[in-house]
mmCIF file of C-alpha atoms in Angstrom:
data_model
loop_
_atom_site.group_PDB
_atom_site.id
_atom_site.type_symbol
_atom_site.label_atom_id
_atom_site.label_comp_id
_atom_site.label_asym_id
_atom_site.label_seq_id
_atom_site.Cartn_x
_atom_site.Cartn_y
_atom_site.Cartn_z
ATOM 1 C CA MET A 87 15.706 -68.607 -36.770
ATOM 2 C CA ASN A 88 17.870 -66.534 -34.412
ATOM 3 C CA LYS A 89 19.453 -67.870 -31.231
ATOM 4 C CA SER A 90 16.831 -66.452 -28.872
ATOM 5 C CA GLU A 91 13.912 -67.909 -30.819
ATOM 6 C CA LEU A 92 15.682 -71.249 -31.236
ATOM 7 C CA LEU A 93 16.310 -71.561 -27.499
ATOM 8 C CA LYS A 94 12.749 -70.525 -26.691
ATOM 9 C CA ARG A 95 11.245 -73.196 -28.948
ATOM 10 C CA TYR A 96 13.712 -75.813 -27.747
ATOM 11 C CA CYS A 97 12.938 -75.126 -24.070
ATOM 12 C CA SER A 98 9.205 -75.282 -24.772
ATOM 13 C CA ARG A 99 9.728 -78.757 -26.215
ATOM 14 C CA LEU A 100 11.769 -79.836 -23.171
ATOM 15 C CA VAL A 101 8.938 -78.974 -20.810
ATOM 16 C CA ALA A 102 5.888 -79.835 -22.934
ATOM 17 C CA MET A 103 7.040 -82.947 -24.839
ATOM 18 C CA GLU A 104 10.024 -84.400 -23.016
ATOM 19 C CA ARG A 105 8.511 -83.594 -19.604
ATOM 20 C CA ARG A 106 11.834 -82.363 -18.277
ATOM 21 C CA SER A 107 12.012 -80.582 -14.941
ATOM 22 C CA ILE A 108 12.598 -76.837 -14.724
ATOM 23 C CA LEU A 109 16.116 -77.493 -13.388
ATOM 24 C CA THR A 110 16.951 -79.763 -16.343
ATOM 25 C CA LYS A 111 15.468 -77.261 -18.785
ATOM 26 C CA ASP A 112 17.628 -74.480 -17.358
ATOM 27 C CA ALA A 113 20.754 -76.679 -17.424
ATOM 28 C CA TYR A 114 20.166 -77.760 -21.035
ATOM 29 C CA ARG A 115 19.369 -74.199 -22.116
ATOM 30 C CA PHE A 116 22.655 -73.018 -20.618
ATOM 31 C CA GLU A 117 24.587 -75.779 -22.399
ATOM 32 C CA ILE A 118 22.967 -75.260 -25.804
ATOM 33 C CA SER A 119 23.445 -71.502 -25.539
ATOM 34 C CA ILE A 120 27.205 -72.098 -25.197
ATOM 35 C CA PHE A 121 27.072 -74.544 -28.122
ATOM 36 C CA LEU A 122 25.290 -72.047 -30.395
ATOM 37 C CA ASP A 123 27.891 -69.404 -29.519
ATOM 38 C CA PHE A 124 30.592 -71.917 -30.450
ATOM 39 C CA LEU A 125 28.894 -72.498 -33.803
ATOM 40 C CA ASN A 126 28.830 -68.764 -34.427
ATOM 41 C CA GLU A 127 32.478 -68.416 -33.420
ATOM 42 C CA LYS A 128 33.501 -71.184 -35.835
ATOM 43 C CA GLU A 129 31.171 -69.796 -38.525
ATOM 44 C CA ILE A 130 29.545 -73.192 -39.059
ATOM 45 C CA SER A 131 25.823 -73.750 -39.554
ATOM 46 C CA LEU A 132 23.989 -76.340 -37.495
ATOM 47 C CA GLU A 133 23.190 -78.496 -40.532
ATOM 48 C CA ASN A 134 26.888 -78.792 -41.394
ATOM 49 C CA THR A 135 27.971 -80.149 -38.034
ATOM 50 C CA ASP A 136 29.090 -83.740 -37.514
ATOM 51 C CA ALA A 137 30.351 -85.958 -34.681
ATOM 52 C CA SER A 138 33.913 -84.717 -35.189
ATOM 53 C CA PHE A 139 32.792 -81.119 -34.689
ATOM 54 C CA LEU A 140 30.860 -82.048 -31.551
ATOM 55 C CA CYS A 141 33.991 -83.717 -30.170
ATOM 56 C CA GLU A 142 35.836 -80.472 -30.828
ATOM 57 C CA TYR A 143 33.147 -78.627 -28.880
ATOM 58 C CA ILE A 144 33.380 -81.021 -25.927
ATOM 59 C CA ASP A 145 37.179 -80.680 -25.937
ATOM 60 C CA MET A 146 36.754 -76.901 -25.811
ATOM 61 C CA ARG A 147 34.454 -77.218 -22.793
ATOM 62 C CA ARG A 148 37.001 -79.444 -21.060
ATOM 63 C CA GLU A 149 39.958 -77.155 -21.726
ATOM 64 C CA LYS A 150 38.357 -73.736 -21.426
ATOM 65 C CA ASN A 151 35.683 -74.367 -18.797
ATOM 66 C CA LYS A 152 37.497 -77.169 -16.939
ATOM 67 C CA ILE A 153 34.361 -79.340 -16.751
ATOM 68 C CA ASP A 154 34.614 -82.795 -15.181
ATOM 69 C CA SER A 155 33.309 -86.108 -16.519
ATOM 70 C CA ARG A 156 29.910 -85.594 -14.930
ATOM 71 C CA SER A 157 29.477 -82.228 -16.660
ATOM 72 C CA VAL A 158 30.710 -83.712 -19.944
ATOM 73 C CA ALA A 159 28.007 -86.385 -19.690
ATOM 74 C CA LYS A 160 25.410 -83.673 -19.070
ATOM 75 C CA ALA A 161 26.669 -81.663 -22.057
ATOM 76 C CA ILE A 162 26.405 -84.714 -24.322
ATOM 77 C CA SER A 163 22.912 -85.467 -23.035
ATOM 78 C CA ALA A 164 21.882 -81.870 -23.812
ATOM 79 C CA LEU A 165 23.331 -82.128 -27.336
ATOM 80 C CA ARG A 166 21.438 -85.350 -28.029
ATOM 81 C CA SER A 167 18.219 -83.745 -26.877
ATOM 82 C CA PHE A 168 18.846 -80.591 -28.904
ATOM 83 C CA TYR A 169 19.568 -82.527 -32.107
ATOM 84 C CA ARG A 170 16.349 -84.530 -31.670
ATOM 85 C CA PHE A 171 14.560 -81.184 -31.572
ATOM 86 C CA ALA A 172 16.530 -79.967 -34.618
ATOM 87 C CA LEU A 173 15.578 -83.127 -36.542
ATOM 88 C CA ASP A 174 11.888 -82.600 -35.822
ATOM 89 C CA GLU A 175 12.225 -78.971 -36.877
ATOM 90 C CA ARG A 176 14.051 -80.113 -40.053
ATOM 91 C CA LEU A 177 17.064 -77.994 -39.194
ATOM 92 C CA VAL A 178 19.366 -81.017 -39.600
ATOM 93 C CA LYS A 179 19.181 -84.328 -41.453
ATOM 94 C CA ASN A 180 20.757 -86.530 -38.787
ATOM 95 C CA ASN A 181 21.749 -86.566 -35.125
ATOM 96 C CA PRO A 182 25.570 -86.686 -34.823
ATOM 97 C CA ALA A 183 25.283 -86.413 -31.039
ATOM 98 C CA GLU A 184 24.053 -90.023 -30.953
ATOM 99 C CA LEU A 185 27.574 -91.084 -31.970
ATOM 100 C CA LEU A 186 29.124 -89.480 -28.894
ATOM 101 C CA GLU A 187 30.029 -91.730 -25.977
ATOM 102 C CA SER A 188 29.368 -90.431 -22.492
ATOM 103 C CA PRO A 189 32.366 -90.783 -20.164
ATOM 104 C CA LYS A 190 32.121 -93.180 -17.266
ATOM 105 C CA ARG A 191 31.146 -91.207 -14.222
ATOM 106 C CA LYS A 192 33.380 -91.449 -11.198
ATOM 107 C CA THR A 193 31.646 -92.673 -8.089
ATOM 108 C CA TYR A 194 32.101 -90.344 -5.152
ATOM 109 C CA LEU A 195 31.148 -91.312 -1.629
ATOM 110 C CA PRO A 196 28.777 -88.641 -0.323
ATOM 111 C CA GLU A 197 29.897 -86.553 2.619
ATOM 112 C CA VAL A 198 27.884 -87.220 5.768
ATOM 113 C CA LEU A 199 27.587 -85.740 9.261
ATOM 114 C CA ASP A 200 26.920 -87.768 12.379
ATOM 115 C CA LYS A 201 24.026 -86.837 14.681
ATOM 116 C CA GLU A 202 26.256 -84.783 17.009
ATOM 117 C CA SER A 203 27.617 -82.747 14.085
ATOM 118 C CA VAL A 204 24.120 -82.022 12.782
ATOM 119 C CA GLU A 205 23.094 -80.863 16.260
ATOM 120 C CA LEU A 206 26.182 -78.658 16.462
ATOM 121 C CA LEU A 207 25.327 -77.060 13.128
ATOM 122 C CA LEU A 208 21.701 -76.429 14.101
ATOM 123 C CA SER A 209 22.811 -74.951 17.430
ATOM 124 C CA GLN A 210 24.562 -72.146 15.510
ATOM 125 C CA ILE A 211 21.193 -70.755 14.412
ATOM 126 C CA GLU A 212 19.845 -67.956 16.598
ATOM 127 C CA THR A 213 16.058 -68.336 16.771
ATOM 128 C CA GLU A 214 15.280 -64.906 18.253
ATOM 129 C CA THR A 215 14.590 -63.538 14.767
ATOM 130 C CA PRO A 216 11.925 -64.774 12.312
ATOM 131 C CA GLN A 217 14.676 -65.614 9.784
ATOM 132 C CA GLY A 218 16.577 -67.658 12.365
ATOM 133 C CA CYS A 219 13.451 -69.535 13.395
ATOM 134 C CA ARG A 220 12.711 -70.255 9.728
ATOM 135 C CA ASP A 221 16.246 -71.505 9.060
ATOM 136 C CA LYS A 222 16.362 -73.852 12.032
ATOM 137 C CA CYS A 223 12.966 -75.247 11.091
ATOM 138 C CA MET A 224 13.964 -75.604 7.447
ATOM 139 C CA PHE A 225 17.285 -77.366 8.015
ATOM 140 C CA GLU A 226 15.798 -79.638 10.683
ATOM 141 C CA LEU A 227 13.078 -80.615 8.189
ATOM 142 C CA ILE A 228 15.606 -81.203 5.396
ATOM 143 C CA TYR A 229 17.569 -83.516 7.693
ATOM 144 C CA SER A 230 14.540 -85.194 9.289
ATOM 145 C CA ALA A 231 12.833 -85.923 5.946
ATOM 146 C CA GLY A 232 15.888 -86.287 3.682
ATOM 147 C CA LEU A 233 14.799 -83.494 1.339
ATOM 148 C CA ARG A 234 16.621 -82.094 -1.658
ATOM 149 C CA ILE A 235 17.171 -78.331 -1.533
ATOM 150 C CA SER A 236 14.724 -77.835 -4.436
ATOM 151 C CA GLU A 237 12.090 -79.890 -2.621
ATOM 152 C CA ALA A 238 12.397 -77.776 0.522
ATOM 153 C CA ALA A 239 12.148 -74.570 -1.514
ATOM 154 C CA SER A 240 9.018 -75.744 -3.365
ATOM 155 C CA LEU A 241 7.073 -76.861 -0.270
ATOM 156 C CA ASN A 242 3.739 -75.152 0.325
ATOM 157 C CA LEU A 243 1.779 -74.796 3.556
ATOM 158 C CA LYS A 244 -0.881 -77.175 2.265
ATOM 159 C CA ASP A 245 1.757 -79.870 1.729
ATOM 160 C CA ILE A 246 2.485 -80.181 5.449
ATOM 161 C CA ASP A 247 0.507 -82.217 7.996
ATOM 162 C CA ILE A 248 2.240 -81.440 11.288
ATOM 163 C CA THR A 249 0.017 -83.662 13.432
ATOM 164 C CA SER A 250 0.802 -86.740 11.353
ATOM 165 C CA GLY A 251 4.405 -85.769 10.667
ATOM 166 C CA ILE A 252 3.886 -86.157 6.923
ATOM 167 C CA ALA A 253 4.716 -83.906 3.967
ATOM 168 C CA LYS A 254 4.027 -84.174 0.250
ATOM 169 C CA VAL A 255 7.010 -83.115 -1.845
ATOM 170 C CA LEU A 256 7.627 -82.613 -5.532
ATOM 171 C CA GLY A 257 10.832 -84.384 -6.500
ATOM 172 C CA LYS A 258 12.848 -84.897 -9.672
ATOM 173 C CA GLY A 259 10.821 -85.296 -12.838
ATOM 174 C CA ASN A 260 7.863 -83.628 -11.085
ATOM 175 C CA LYS A 261 7.192 -86.861 -9.204
ATOM 176 C CA GLU A 262 5.273 -86.489 -5.963
ATOM 177 C CA ARG A 263 6.108 -88.566 -2.905
ATOM 178 C CA ILE A 264 5.245 -88.699 0.771
ATOM 179 C CA VAL A 265 8.002 -88.089 3.334
ATOM 180 C CA LEU A 266 8.008 -88.365 7.111
ATOM 181 C CA PHE A 267 9.542 -86.027 9.678
ATOM 182 C CA GLY A 268 10.258 -86.339 13.384
ATOM 183 C CA LYS A 269 9.176 -84.803 16.674
ATOM 184 C CA GLU A 270 11.736 -81.966 16.675
ATOM 185 C CA ALA A 271 10.691 -80.911 13.169
ATOM 186 C CA LYS A 272 7.041 -80.890 14.294
ATOM 187 C CA ILE A 273 7.842 -78.561 17.205
ATOM 188 C CA LEU A 274 9.868 -76.187 15.022
ATOM 189 C CA LEU A 275 7.234 -76.181 12.251
ATOM 190 C CA ASN A 276 4.537 -75.254 14.765
ATOM 191 C CA GLN A 277 6.618 -72.357 16.093
ATOM 192 C CA TYR A 278 7.586 -71.149 12.631
ATOM 193 C CA ILE A 279 4.108 -71.307 11.073
ATOM 194 C CA LYS A 280 2.294 -69.752 14.049
ATOM 195 C CA ILE A 281 4.811 -67.086 15.064
ATOM 196 C CA SER A 282 7.695 -66.415 12.678
ATOM 197 C CA ARG A 283 6.138 -66.924 9.251
ATOM 198 C CA PRO A 284 3.379 -64.319 9.816
ATOM 199 C CA LYS A 285 6.090 -61.787 10.719
ATOM 200 C CA LEU A 286 7.958 -62.528 7.489
ATOM 201 C CA ALA A 287 4.762 -62.460 5.426
ATOM 202 C CA GLY A 288 3.730 -59.016 6.727
ATOM 203 C CA THR A 289 0.192 -57.693 6.471
ATOM 204 C CA VAL A 290 -0.418 -59.284 3.076
ATOM 205 C CA ASN A 291 0.124 -63.026 2.582
ATOM 206 C CA LYS A 292 1.755 -62.995 -0.854
ATOM 207 C CA THR A 293 2.295 -66.724 -1.281
ATOM 208 C CA GLY A 294 1.293 -70.163 -0.089
ATOM 209 C CA ALA A 295 4.958 -71.169 0.142
ATOM 210 C CA LEU A 296 6.029 -72.771 3.410
ATOM 211 C CA PHE A 297 9.453 -71.150 3.628
ATOM 212 C CA ILE A 298 9.508 -67.460 2.732
ATOM 213 C CA ASN A 299 12.087 -64.679 2.765
ATOM 214 C CA ARG A 300 11.890 -61.276 4.456
ATOM 215 C CA ARG A 301 9.955 -59.913 1.459
ATOM 216 C CA GLY A 302 7.220 -62.454 2.074
ATOM 217 C CA THR A 303 7.920 -64.423 -1.106
ATOM 218 C CA ARG A 304 9.169 -67.996 -1.564
ATOM 219 C CA ILE A 305 12.769 -68.482 -0.485
ATOM 220 C CA SER A 306 15.093 -69.434 -3.347
ATOM 221 C CA ARG A 307 17.433 -72.399 -3.582
ATOM 222 C CA LYS A 308 20.319 -69.940 -3.615
ATOM 223 C CA GLY A 309 19.030 -68.320 -0.437
ATOM 224 C CA ILE A 310 18.852 -71.690 1.319
ATOM 225 C CA TRP A 311 22.365 -72.577 0.145
ATOM 226 C CA LYS A 312 23.848 -69.270 1.339
ATOM 227 C CA ASN A 313 22.241 -69.524 4.767
ATOM 228 C CA TYR A 314 23.411 -73.104 5.237
ATOM 229 C CA ALA A 315 26.969 -72.185 4.232
ATOM 230 C CA LYS A 316 26.968 -69.469 6.916
ATOM 231 C CA TYR A 317 25.898 -71.828 9.697
ATOM 232 C CA ALA A 318 28.215 -74.617 8.513
ATOM 233 C CA ALA A 319 31.161 -72.209 8.658
ATOM 234 C CA LEU A 320 30.213 -71.219 12.219
ATOM 235 C CA ALA A 321 30.161 -74.905 13.163
ATOM 236 C CA GLY A 322 33.552 -75.437 11.540
ATOM 237 C CA PHE A 323 32.282 -77.465 8.569
ATOM 238 C CA SER A 324 32.654 -76.977 4.826
ATOM 239 C CA SER A 325 29.684 -79.157 3.875
ATOM 240 C CA HIS A 326 26.772 -78.381 1.541
ATOM 241 C CA VAL A 327 23.020 -78.503 2.210
ATOM 242 C CA HIS A 328 22.792 -81.855 0.411
ATOM 243 C CA THR A 329 25.002 -83.288 3.178
ATOM 244 C CA LEU A 330 21.931 -83.257 5.434
ATOM 245 C CA ARG A 331 20.080 -85.515 2.982
ATOM 246 C CA HIS A 332 23.061 -87.878 2.797
ATOM 247 C CA SER A 333 23.290 -87.894 6.593
ATOM 248 C CA PHE A 334 19.588 -88.736 6.854
ATOM 249 C CA ALA A 335 19.976 -91.753 4.556
ATOM 250 C CA THR A 336 23.130 -92.988 6.269
ATOM 251 C CA SER A 337 21.522 -92.701 9.715
ATOM 252 C CA LEU A 338 18.548 -94.776 8.562
ATOM 253 C CA LEU A 339 20.830 -97.429 7.104
ATOM 254 C CA ALA A 340 22.950 -97.535 10.270
ATOM 255 C CA GLY A 341 19.751 -97.973 12.273
ATOM 256 C CA GLY A 342 18.808 -101.050 10.275
ATOM 257 C CA ALA A 343 16.290 -99.569 7.816
ATOM 258 C CA ASP A 344 15.601 -101.585 4.670
ATOM 259 C CA LEU A 345 17.334 -100.203 1.568
ATOM 260 C CA ARG A 346 14.080 -100.126 -0.415
ATOM 261 C CA ILE A 347 12.372 -98.089 2.310
ATOM 262 C CA ILE A 348 15.244 -95.590 2.147
ATOM 263 C CA GLN A 349 14.889 -95.551 -1.659
ATOM 264 C CA GLU A 350 11.197 -94.693 -1.310
ATOM 265 C CA LEU A 351 11.808 -91.939 1.245
ATOM 266 C CA LEU A 352 14.569 -90.374 -0.864
ATOM 267 C CA GLY A 353 12.574 -90.617 -4.090
ATOM 268 C CA HIS A 354 15.249 -92.541 -5.993
ATOM 269 C CA THR A 355 14.002 -94.157 -9.198
ATOM 270 C CA ASP A 356 16.801 -96.723 -9.242
ATOM 271 C CA LEU A 357 17.863 -98.759 -6.207
ATOM 272 C CA SER A 358 21.489 -98.567 -7.366
ATOM 273 C CA THR A 359 21.425 -94.839 -6.557
ATOM 274 C CA THR A 360 20.452 -95.643 -2.973
ATOM 275 C CA GLN A 361 23.107 -98.352 -2.678
ATOM 276 C CA ILE A 362 25.842 -95.725 -2.534
ATOM 277 C CA TYR A 363 24.995 -95.388 1.165
ATOM 278 C CA THR A 364 26.029 -98.983 1.822
ATOM 279 C CA HIS A 365 29.517 -97.951 0.668
ATOM 280 C CA VAL A 366 29.410 -94.988 3.041
ATOM 281 C CA GLU A 367 28.623 -97.373 5.895
ATOM 282 C CA THR A 368 31.577 -99.588 4.933
ATOM 283 C CA SER A 369 33.822 -96.535 4.749
ATOM 284 C CA MET A 370 32.749 -95.440 8.239
ATOM 285 C CA LEU A 371 33.361 -98.942 9.592
ATOM 286 C CA LYS A 372 36.904 -98.946 8.194
ATOM 287 C CA LYS A 373 37.582 -95.510 9.662
ATOM 288 C CA ASN A 374 36.460 -96.601 13.129
ATOM 289 C CA HIS A 375 38.366 -99.864 12.809
ATOM 290 C CA SER A 376 41.583 -97.957 12.103
ATOM 291 C CA ALA A 377 40.938 -95.507 14.948
ATOM 292 C CA PHE A 378 40.279 -98.143 17.587
ATOM 293 C CA LEU A 379 42.785 -100.729 16.386
ATOM 294 C CA PRO A 380 45.853 -98.622 15.490
ATOM 295 C CA LYS A 381 48.269 -101.426 16.331
ATOM 296 C CA LEU A 382 46.897 -103.616 13.582
ATOM 297 C CA LYS A 383 47.575 -100.813 11.111
ATOM 298 C CA LYS A 384 51.188 -100.487 12.261
ATOM 299 C CA GLU A 385 51.796 -104.222 12.050
ATOM 300 C CA GLN A 386 50.674 -104.471 8.426
ATOM 301 C CA VAL A 387 53.533 -105.362 6.042
#
């Protein structure tokens, strides 16, 4: 079985049997493609690999590709999945990837913007053009509902109920959830759907996607990322789109929202993932404490 056929069958398994998301499938395909090239380079067949060889591969990824601990963990996860597939296909007799230990992931506090900073960023968007109207609507909705970039890109017109301020989104693992959005998002959605979207769609409505590009087709995640980066630079920030989601969660927590409600709105499977925002709140408290009580800082021994 050649590399192309092997990857095709493996990816089919990821989607059909393991129920992995498209993003995970693409990430694992990329990783296993590199691994198969490494096998070819070392002139070693898959059935002759062992845990020691896999460690050599991971070391290569660290040194050559400069991947961090999070990417190492993802690479190991992909290898474990691929060897399970290889076992079922009788390409190997055991799964050496199960012997690999994933590195402990470093915990990073997410970057957040306060309300004034979000407003400054959104004010950079000129709404005279259909694209500008779309972008302001899109980023307001991402912030107001705490959406992931992939969730915003996959939204369809039928998923939005403007009157109720409710949207149905498809999150990680193809799990659907209901999100809420505010008054400003409602106003912008009305303007975009009634005026700007028809101009982008042209004479033929090519898609049911909510957010579309100038060709009338669904806007890509890359397109959203590039547009956000442009506006963030104009506002003097170096943040990413995901910062809006973090800012949404932190604002809710600061306002007294229950952590489990925030978990539900964000679509987190595990509450521990949501708890990172409690650390952000503590960090912000310490920052303000130092700013407003500088004398205490100077007097510390």
